[in-house]
Tab-separated table of C-alpha atoms and ligand atoms in Angstrom:
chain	number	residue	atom	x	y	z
A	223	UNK	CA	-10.207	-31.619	22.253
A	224	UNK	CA	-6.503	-32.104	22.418
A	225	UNK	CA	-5.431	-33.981	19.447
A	226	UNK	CA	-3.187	-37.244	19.269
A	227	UNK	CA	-0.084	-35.735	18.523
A	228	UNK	CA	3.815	-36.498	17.436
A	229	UNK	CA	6.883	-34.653	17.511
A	230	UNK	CA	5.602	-32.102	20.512
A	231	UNK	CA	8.134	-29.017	22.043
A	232	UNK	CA	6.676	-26.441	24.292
A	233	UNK	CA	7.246	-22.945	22.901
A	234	UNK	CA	6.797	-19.907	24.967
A	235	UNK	CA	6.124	-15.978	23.054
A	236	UNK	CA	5.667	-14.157	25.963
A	237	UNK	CA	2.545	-12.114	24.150
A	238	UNK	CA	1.237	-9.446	26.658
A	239	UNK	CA	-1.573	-7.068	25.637
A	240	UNK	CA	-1.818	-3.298	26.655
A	241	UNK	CA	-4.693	-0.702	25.632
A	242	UNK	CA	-3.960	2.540	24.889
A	243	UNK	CA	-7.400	3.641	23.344
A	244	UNK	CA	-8.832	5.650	26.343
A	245	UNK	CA	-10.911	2.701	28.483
A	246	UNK	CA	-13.094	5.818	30.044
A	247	UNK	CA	-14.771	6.748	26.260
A	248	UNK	CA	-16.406	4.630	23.796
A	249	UNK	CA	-16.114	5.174	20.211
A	250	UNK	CA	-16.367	3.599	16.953
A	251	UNK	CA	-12.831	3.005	15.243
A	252	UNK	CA	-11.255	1.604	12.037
A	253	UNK	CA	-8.506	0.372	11.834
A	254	UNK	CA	-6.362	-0.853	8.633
A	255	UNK	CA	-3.035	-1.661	9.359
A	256	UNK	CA	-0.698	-2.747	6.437
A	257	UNK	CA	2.224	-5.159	6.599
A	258	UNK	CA	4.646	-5.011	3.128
A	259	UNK	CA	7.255	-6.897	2.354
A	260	UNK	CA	10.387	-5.691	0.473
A	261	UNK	CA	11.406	-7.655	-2.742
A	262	UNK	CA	15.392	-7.197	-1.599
A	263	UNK	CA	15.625	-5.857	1.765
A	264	UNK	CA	14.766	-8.520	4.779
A	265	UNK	CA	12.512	-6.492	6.304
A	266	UNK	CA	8.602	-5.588	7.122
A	267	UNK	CA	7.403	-2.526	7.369
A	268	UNK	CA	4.039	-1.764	9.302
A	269	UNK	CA	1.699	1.094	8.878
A	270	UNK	CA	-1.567	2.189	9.508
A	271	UNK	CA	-3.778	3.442	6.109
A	272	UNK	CA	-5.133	6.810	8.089
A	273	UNK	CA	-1.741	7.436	9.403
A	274	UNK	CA	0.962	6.436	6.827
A	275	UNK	CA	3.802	8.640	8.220
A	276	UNK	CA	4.117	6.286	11.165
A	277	UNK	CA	6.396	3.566	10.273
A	278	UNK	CA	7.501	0.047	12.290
A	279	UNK	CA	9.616	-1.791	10.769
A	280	UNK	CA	10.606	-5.287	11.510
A	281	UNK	CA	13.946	-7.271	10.565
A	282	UNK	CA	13.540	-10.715	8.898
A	283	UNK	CA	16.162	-12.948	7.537
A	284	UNK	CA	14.710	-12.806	3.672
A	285	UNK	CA	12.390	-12.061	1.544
A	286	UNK	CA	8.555	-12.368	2.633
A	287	UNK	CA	5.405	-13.935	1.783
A	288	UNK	CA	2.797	-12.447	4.689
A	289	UNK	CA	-0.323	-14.122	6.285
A	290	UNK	CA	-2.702	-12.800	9.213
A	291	UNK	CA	-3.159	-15.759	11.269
A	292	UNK	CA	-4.867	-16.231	14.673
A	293	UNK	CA	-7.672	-13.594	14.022
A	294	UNK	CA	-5.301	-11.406	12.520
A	295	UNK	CA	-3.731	-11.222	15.669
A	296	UNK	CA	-0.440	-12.543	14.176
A	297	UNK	CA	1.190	-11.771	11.218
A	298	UNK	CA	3.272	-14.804	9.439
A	299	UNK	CA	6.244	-13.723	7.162
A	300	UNK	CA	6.665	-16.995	5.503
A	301	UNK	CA	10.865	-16.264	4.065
A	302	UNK	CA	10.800	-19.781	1.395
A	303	UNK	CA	14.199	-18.929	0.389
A	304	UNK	CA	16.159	-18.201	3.798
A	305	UNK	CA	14.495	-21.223	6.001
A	306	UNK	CA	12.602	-19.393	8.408
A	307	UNK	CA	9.125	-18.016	9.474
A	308	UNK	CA	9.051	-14.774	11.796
A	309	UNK	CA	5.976	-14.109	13.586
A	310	UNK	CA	4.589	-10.401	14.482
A	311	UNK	CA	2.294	-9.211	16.516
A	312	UNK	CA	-0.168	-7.494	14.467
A	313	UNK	CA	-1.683	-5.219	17.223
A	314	UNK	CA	-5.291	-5.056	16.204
A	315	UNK	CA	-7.578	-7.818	17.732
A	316	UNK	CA	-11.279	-8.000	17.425
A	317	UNK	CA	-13.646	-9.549	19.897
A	318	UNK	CA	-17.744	-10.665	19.352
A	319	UNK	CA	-19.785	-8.974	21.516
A	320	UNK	CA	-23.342	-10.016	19.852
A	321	UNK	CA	-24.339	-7.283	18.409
A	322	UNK	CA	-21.098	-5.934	17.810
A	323	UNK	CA	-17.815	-6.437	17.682
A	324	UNK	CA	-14.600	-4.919	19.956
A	325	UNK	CA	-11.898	-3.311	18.553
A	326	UNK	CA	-8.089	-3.168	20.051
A	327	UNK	CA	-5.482	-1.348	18.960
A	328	UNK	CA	-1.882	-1.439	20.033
A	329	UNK	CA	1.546	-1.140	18.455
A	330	UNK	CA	2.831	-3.911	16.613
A	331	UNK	CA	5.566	-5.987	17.603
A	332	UNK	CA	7.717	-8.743	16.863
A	333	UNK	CA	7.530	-12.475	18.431
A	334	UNK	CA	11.119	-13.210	19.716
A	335	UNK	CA	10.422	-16.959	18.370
A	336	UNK	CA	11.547	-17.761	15.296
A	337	UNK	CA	10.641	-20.839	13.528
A	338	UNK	CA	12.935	-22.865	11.116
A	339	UNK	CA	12.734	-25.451	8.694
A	340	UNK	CA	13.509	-26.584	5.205
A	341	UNK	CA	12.116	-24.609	2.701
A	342	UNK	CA	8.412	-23.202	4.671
A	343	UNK	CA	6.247	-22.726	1.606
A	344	UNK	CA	2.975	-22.901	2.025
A	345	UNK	CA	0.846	-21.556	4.698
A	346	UNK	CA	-2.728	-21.846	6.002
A	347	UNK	CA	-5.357	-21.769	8.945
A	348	UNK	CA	-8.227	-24.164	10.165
A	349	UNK	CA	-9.960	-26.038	12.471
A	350	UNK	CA	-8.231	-23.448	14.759
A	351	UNK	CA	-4.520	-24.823	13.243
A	352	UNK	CA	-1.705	-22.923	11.626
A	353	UNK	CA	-0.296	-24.905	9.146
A	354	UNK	CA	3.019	-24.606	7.532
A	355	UNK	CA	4.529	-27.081	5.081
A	356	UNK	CA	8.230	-27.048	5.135
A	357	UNK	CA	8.769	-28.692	1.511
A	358	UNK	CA	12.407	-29.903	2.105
A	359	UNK	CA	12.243	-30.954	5.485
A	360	UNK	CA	9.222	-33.774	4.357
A	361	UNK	CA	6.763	-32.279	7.024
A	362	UNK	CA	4.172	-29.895	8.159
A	363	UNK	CA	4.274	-27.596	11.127
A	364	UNK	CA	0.969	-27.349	13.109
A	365	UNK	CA	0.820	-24.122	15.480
A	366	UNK	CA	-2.490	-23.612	17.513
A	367	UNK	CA	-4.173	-20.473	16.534
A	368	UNK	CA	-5.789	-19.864	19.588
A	369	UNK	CA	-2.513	-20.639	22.109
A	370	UNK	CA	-0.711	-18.502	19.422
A	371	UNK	CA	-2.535	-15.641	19.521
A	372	UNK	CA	-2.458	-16.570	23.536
A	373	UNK	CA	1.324	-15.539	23.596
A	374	UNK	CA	2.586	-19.483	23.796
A	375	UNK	CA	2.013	-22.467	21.905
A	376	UNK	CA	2.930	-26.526	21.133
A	377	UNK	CA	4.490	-27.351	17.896
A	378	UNK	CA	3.697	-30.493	15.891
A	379	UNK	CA	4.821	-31.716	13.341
A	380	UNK	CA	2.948	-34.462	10.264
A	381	UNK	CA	5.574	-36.294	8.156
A	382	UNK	CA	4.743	-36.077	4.434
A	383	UNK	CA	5.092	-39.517	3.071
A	384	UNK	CA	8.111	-37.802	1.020
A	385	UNK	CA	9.308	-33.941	1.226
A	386	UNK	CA	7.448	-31.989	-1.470
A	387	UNK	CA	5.831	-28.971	-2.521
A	388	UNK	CA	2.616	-30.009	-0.478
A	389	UNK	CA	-0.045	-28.762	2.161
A	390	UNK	CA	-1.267	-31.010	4.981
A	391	UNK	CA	-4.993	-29.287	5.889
A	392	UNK	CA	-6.022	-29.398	9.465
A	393	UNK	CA	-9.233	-31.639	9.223
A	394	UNK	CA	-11.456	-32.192	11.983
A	395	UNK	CA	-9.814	-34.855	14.298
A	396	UNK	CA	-7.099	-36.137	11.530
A	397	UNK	CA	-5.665	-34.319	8.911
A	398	UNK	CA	-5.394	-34.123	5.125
A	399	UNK	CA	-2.072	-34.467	3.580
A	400	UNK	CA	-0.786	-34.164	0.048
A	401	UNK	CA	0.843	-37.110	-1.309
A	402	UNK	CA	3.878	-37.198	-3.423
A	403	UNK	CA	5.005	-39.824	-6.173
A	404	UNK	CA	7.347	-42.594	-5.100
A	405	UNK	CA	9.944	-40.953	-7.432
A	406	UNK	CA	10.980	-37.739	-8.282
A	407	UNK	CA	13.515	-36.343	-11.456
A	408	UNK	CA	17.642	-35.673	-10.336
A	409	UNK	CA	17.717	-32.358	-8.451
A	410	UNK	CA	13.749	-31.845	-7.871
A	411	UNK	CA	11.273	-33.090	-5.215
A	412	UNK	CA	8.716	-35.490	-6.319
A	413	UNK	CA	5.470	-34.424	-8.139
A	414	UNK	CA	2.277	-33.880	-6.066
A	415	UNK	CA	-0.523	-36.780	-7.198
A	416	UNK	CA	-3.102	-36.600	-5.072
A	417	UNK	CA	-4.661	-35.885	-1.235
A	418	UNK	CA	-4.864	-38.304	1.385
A	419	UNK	CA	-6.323	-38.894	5.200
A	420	UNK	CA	-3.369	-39.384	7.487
A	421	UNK	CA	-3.217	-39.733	11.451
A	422	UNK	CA	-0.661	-37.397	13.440
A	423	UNK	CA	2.492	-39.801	12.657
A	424	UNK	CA	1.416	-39.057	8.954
A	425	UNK	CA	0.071	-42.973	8.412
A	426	UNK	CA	-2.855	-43.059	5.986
A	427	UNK	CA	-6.351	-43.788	7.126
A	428	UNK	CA	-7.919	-43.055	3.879
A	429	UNK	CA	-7.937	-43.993	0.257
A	430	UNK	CA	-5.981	-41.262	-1.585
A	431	UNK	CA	-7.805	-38.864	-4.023
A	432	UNK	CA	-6.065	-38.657	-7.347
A	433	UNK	CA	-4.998	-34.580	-7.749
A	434	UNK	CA	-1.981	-34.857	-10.280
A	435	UNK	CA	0.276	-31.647	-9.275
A	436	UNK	CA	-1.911	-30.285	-6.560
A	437	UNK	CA	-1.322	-26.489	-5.946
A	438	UNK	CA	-3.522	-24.019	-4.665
A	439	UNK	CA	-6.123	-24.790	-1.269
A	440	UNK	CA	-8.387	-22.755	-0.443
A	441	UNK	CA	-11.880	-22.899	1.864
A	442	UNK	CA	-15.308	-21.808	1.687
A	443	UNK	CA	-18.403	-22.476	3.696
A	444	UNK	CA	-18.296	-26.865	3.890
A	445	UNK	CA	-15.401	-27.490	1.160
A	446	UNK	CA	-11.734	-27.402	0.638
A	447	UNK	CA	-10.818	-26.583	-3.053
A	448	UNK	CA	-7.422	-27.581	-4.494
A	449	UNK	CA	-6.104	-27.242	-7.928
A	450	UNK	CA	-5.407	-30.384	-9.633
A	451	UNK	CA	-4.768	-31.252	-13.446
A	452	UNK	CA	-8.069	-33.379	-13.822
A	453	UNK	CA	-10.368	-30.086	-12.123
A	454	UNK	CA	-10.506	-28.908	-9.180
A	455	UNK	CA	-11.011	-31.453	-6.802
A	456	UNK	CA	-13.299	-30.604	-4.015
A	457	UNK	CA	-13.424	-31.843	-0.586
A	458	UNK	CA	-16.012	-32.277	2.492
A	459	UNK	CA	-16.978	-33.763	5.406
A	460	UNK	CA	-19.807	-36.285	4.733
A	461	UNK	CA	-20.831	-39.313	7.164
A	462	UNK	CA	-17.671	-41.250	7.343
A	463	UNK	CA	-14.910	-39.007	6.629
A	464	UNK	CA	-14.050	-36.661	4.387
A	465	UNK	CA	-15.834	-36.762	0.786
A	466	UNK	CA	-14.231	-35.943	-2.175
A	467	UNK	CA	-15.327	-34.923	-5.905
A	468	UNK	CA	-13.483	-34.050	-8.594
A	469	UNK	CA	-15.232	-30.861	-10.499
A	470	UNK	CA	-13.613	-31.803	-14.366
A	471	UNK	CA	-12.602	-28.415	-16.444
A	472	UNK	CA	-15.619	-27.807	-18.871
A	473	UNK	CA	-14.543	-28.923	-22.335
A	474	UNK	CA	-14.517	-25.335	-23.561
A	475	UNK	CA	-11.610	-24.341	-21.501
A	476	UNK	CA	-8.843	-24.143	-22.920
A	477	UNK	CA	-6.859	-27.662	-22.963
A	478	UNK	CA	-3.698	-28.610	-21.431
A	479	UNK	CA	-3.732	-25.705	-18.416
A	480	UNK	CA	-5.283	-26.438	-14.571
A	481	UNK	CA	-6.013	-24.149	-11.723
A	482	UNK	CA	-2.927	-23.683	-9.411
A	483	UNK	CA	-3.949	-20.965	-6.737
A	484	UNK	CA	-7.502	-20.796	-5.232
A	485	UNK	CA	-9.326	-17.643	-3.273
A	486	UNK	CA	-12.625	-18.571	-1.079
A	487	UNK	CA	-15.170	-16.112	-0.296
A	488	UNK	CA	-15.918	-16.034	3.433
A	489	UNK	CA	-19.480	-14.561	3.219
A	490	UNK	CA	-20.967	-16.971	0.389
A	491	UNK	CA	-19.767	-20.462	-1.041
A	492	UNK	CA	-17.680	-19.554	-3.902
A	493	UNK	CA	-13.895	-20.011	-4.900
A	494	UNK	CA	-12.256	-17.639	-6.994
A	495	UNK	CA	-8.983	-19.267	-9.172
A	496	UNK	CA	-6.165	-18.842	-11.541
A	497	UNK	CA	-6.637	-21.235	-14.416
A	498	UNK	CA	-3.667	-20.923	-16.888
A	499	UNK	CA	-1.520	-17.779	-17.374
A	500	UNK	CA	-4.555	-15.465	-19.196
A	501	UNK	CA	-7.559	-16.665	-17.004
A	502	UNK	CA	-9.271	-16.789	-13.801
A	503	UNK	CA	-12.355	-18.916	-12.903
A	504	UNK	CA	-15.350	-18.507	-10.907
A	505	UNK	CA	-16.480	-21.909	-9.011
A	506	UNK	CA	-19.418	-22.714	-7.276
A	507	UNK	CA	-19.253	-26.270	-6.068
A	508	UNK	CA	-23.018	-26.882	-6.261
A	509	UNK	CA	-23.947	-25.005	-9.444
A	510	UNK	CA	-24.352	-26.359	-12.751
A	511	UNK	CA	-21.809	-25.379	-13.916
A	512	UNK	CA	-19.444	-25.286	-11.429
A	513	UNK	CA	-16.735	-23.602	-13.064
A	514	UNK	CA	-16.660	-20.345	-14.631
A	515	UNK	CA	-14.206	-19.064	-17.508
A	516	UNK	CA	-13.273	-15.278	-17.322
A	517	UNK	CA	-10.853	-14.404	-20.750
A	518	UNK	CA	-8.504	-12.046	-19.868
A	519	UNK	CA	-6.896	-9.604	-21.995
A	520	UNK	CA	-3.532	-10.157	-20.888
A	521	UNK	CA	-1.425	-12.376	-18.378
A	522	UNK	CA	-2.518	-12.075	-15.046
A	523	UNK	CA	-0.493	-10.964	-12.089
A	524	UNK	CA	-2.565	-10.994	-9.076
A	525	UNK	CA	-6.173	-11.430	-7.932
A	526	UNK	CA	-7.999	-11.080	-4.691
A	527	UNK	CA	-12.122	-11.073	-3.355
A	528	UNK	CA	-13.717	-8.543	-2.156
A	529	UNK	CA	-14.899	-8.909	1.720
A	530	UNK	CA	-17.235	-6.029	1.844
A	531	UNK	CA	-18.860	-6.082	-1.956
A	532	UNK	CA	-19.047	-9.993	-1.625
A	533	UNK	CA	-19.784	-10.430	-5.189
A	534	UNK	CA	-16.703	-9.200	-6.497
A	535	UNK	CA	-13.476	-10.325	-7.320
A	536	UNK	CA	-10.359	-8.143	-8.204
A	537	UNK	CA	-7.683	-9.400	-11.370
A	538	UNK	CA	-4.905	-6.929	-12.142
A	539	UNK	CA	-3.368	-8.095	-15.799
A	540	UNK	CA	0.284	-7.201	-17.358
A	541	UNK	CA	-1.163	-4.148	-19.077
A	542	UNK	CA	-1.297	-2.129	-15.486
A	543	UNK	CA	-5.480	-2.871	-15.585
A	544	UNK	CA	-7.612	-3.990	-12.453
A	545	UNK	CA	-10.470	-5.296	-13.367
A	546	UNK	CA	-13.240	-5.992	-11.235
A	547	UNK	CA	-15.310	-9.308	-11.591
A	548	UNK	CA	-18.824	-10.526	-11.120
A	549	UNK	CA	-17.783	-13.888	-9.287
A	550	UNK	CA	-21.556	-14.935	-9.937
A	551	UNK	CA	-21.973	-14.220	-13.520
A	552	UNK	CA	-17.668	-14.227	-14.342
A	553	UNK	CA	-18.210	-11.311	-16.589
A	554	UNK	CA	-15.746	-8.477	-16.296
A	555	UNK	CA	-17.802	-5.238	-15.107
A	556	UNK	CA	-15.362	-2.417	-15.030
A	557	UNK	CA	-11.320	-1.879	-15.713
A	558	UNK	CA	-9.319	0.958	-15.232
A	559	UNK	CA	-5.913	1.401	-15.722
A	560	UNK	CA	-4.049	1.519	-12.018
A	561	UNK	CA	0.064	0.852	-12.808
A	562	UNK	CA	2.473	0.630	-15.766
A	563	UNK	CA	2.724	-2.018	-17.279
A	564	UNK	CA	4.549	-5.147	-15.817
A	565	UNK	CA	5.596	-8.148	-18.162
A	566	UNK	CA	5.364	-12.018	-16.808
A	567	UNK	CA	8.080	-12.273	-19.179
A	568	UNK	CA	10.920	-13.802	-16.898
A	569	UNK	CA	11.351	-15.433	-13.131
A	570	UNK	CA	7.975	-16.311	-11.441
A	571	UNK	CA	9.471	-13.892	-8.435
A	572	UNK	CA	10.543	-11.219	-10.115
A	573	UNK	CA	9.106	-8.110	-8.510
A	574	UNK	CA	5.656	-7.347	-9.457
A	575	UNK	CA	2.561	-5.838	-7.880
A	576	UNK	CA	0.321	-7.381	-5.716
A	577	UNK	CA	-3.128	-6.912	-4.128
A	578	UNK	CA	-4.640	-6.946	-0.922
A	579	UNK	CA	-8.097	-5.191	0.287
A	580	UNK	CA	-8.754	-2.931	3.018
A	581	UNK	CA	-12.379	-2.261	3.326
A	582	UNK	CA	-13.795	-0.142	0.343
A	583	UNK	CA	-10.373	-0.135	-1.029
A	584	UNK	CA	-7.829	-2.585	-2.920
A	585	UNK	CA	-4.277	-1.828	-1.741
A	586	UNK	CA	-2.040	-2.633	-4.362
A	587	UNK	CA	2.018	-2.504	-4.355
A	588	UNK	CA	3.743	-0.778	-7.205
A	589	UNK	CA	7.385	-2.472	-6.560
A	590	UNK	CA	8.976	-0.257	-9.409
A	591	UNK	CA	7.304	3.027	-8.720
A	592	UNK	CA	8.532	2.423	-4.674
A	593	UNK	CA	4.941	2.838	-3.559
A	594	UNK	CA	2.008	1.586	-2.517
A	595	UNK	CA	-1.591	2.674	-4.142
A	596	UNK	CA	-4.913	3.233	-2.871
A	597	UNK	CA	-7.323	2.159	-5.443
A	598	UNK	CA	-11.264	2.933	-4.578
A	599	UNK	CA	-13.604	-0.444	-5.175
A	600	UNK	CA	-16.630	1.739	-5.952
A	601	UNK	CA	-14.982	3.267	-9.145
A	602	UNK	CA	-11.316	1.831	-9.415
A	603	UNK	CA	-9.810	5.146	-9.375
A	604	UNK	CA	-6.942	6.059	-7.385
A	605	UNK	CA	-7.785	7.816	-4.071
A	606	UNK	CA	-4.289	8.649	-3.019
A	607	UNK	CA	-0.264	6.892	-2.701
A	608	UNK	CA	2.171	5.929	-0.158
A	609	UNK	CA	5.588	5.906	-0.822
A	610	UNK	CA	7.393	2.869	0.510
A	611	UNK	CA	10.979	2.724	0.150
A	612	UNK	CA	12.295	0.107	-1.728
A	613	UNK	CA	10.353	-2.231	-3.756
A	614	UNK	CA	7.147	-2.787	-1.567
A	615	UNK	CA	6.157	-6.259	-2.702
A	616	UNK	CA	4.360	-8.828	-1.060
A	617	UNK	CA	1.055	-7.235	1.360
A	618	UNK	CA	-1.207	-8.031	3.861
A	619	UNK	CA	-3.725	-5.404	5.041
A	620	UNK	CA	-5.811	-6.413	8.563
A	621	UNK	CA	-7.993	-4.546	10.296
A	622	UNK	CA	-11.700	-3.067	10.381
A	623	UNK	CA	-13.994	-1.576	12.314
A	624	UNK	CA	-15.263	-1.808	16.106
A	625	UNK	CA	-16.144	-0.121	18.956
A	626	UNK	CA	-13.091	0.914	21.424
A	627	UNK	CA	-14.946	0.898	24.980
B	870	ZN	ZN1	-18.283	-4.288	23.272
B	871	ZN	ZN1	3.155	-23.377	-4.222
């Protein structure tokens, strides 16, 4: 099971658990607890949806991008900018217990460990690894989920054949790494061109997949998606490694634009993207066609899926709309206005709302009106605000239901 790897350092956390749901009486619970990130401030706050008043907030050293990792056990707060990833305990953990699942619920709290590195961009999870490219250092960190949400864990780290923007993807037994052009233009890191099988010291063992400026990874059911200039270039395992196809943009799509950040549904085989600045698309590897077109009326600013009303995905546009799509048909089936309006016009990072989903709700930030709203999935009307000081920015909501026994 253990892995051939290079570059190993033993980390200790120190995680304990504690209970304090009364172990004597059994009852069902949910449980949403959200995680925001300020735009300015270096700093999480924590809070749970049924009880807003009660605040935790958590210290960082910039500005954060948030991820529940190790069955949302952890919470990642990814800070690109200031060369570090924090790591909190989220507090809610879930266990299978056949016919239903366990719920456990404890304060959050942060992970004394700290982990630095060169630019940490972007994050993800599989094959039971935490990985996190670090896009100036030239190499990905791979955490264990399951020793991490244990309390203690080995790092290791996969060289990049050169430091860029990139992903290396936890595959099986080896691992799939982004590959970057041999040269890059003064003052930038070299552009992505395509995906490659790589043992632990980063040495190819594969023929690389052409994906010109790769951005965007995402997983659902057998396949990794990733956004490349040519399609979207699909991968999975097949008899002798991993298998890849490249699904070319339909010819009625408007030229010249790709797909750059990919969604997968977790209940169904389906991938839910960006594609250009007024678009997303719906994609379903094995259908003819694959790819799916949804116009939108103005630039988008976020998207999400929907976990509990599987068919639907979520786009909020520039105008202040949400507007809920059919991922299987990409038609647009409702919109309702939800904020003011909020211009792309400007830096990619400039503060603007974003969404996350917490059961039969979308929870989006409203970084100008310092709050966060509750927006109901059934009719996209507003069921109530939280005000979060600041400019409440980037989200992650975790959580659901169990029994407490
Ligand atoms: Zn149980
Ligand atoms: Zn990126």
């Amino acid at each position: 099971m253990i892995k051939q790897l290079g570059g190993v350092s033993l980390l200790a956390l120190g995680l304990s658990t504690s209970v304090f749901a009364d172990h004597h009486k059994e009852e069902d619970m949910t449980v949403y607890r959200v995680f925001v990130g300020d735009h300015e401030a270096a700093q999480v706050t924590a809070f749970d949806l049924n009880a807003p008043e009660k605040r935790w907030t958590f210290a960082t050293k910039g500005q954060v991008k948030l991820y529940p990792i190790a069955g949302q056990s952890v919470i990642a707060a990814v800070q690109s900018f200031d060369d570090q990833v924090n790591f909190i305990r989220s507090g809610i953990s879930f266990k299978d217990h056949g016919g239903h699942s366990d719920i456990d619920v404890t304060e959050p709290s942060a992970i004394q460990f700290t982990l630095g590195g060169a630019r940490p961009f972007h994050l993800l999870e599989h094959d039971g690894y935490v990985s996190i490219n670090m896009d100036q250092g030239g190499y990905s960190v791979m955490l264990n989920s399951h020793e991490l949400s244990e309390g203690e864990f080995q790092r290791y780290d996969i060289a990049l054949n050169h430091a860029h923007h990139g992903v290396v993807v936890p595959w099986g037994k080896q691992w799939l790494s982004s590959v970057a052009a041999d040269k890059a233009e003064e003052g930038s890191l070299p552009p992505r061109v395509g995906i490659q099988a790589v043992d632990a010291k980063g040495v190819a063992t594969g023929k690389m997949a052409t994906c010109t400026g790769l951005h965007g990874e995402s997983f659902s059911g057998e396949y990794l998606a990733l956004g490349c200039k040519e399609g979207v270039l699909t991968v999975k395992e097949g008899a002798s490694g991993p298998e890849y196809k490249m699904l070319p943009y339909p010819d009625r799509f408007p030229e010249g634009e790709m797909t750059g950040h990919l969604i997968g549904t977790k209940s169904f085989q389906s991938f839910f993207g960006s594609y250009s600045k007024k678009g997303v698309v719906t994609i379903d590897p094995t259908a003819e066609p694959a790819m799916q077109l949804v116009e939108l009326p103005f630039g988008r600013i976020d998207f999400t899926v929907d976990p509990v009303k599987i068919k639907y995905g979520y786009v909020l546009t520039e105008d202040g709309r949400l507007h809920r799509v059919n991922l299987l048909n990409a038609k647009i089936e409702a919109s309702a206005q939800v904020t003011e309006p909020y211009s792309l016009e400007g830096h990619w990072n400039d503060p603007r709302p974003r969404l996350a989903m917490a059961g039969d709700e979308i929870i989006i930030t409203d970084p100008n009106a310092s709050l966060i709203r509750r927006i109901s999935t059934e009719s996209l009307s507003e069921i109530g605000t939280i005000d979060v000081e600041g400019m409440p920015y980037n989200i992650t909501v975790i959580g659901g239901s169990g029994l407490s026994h």
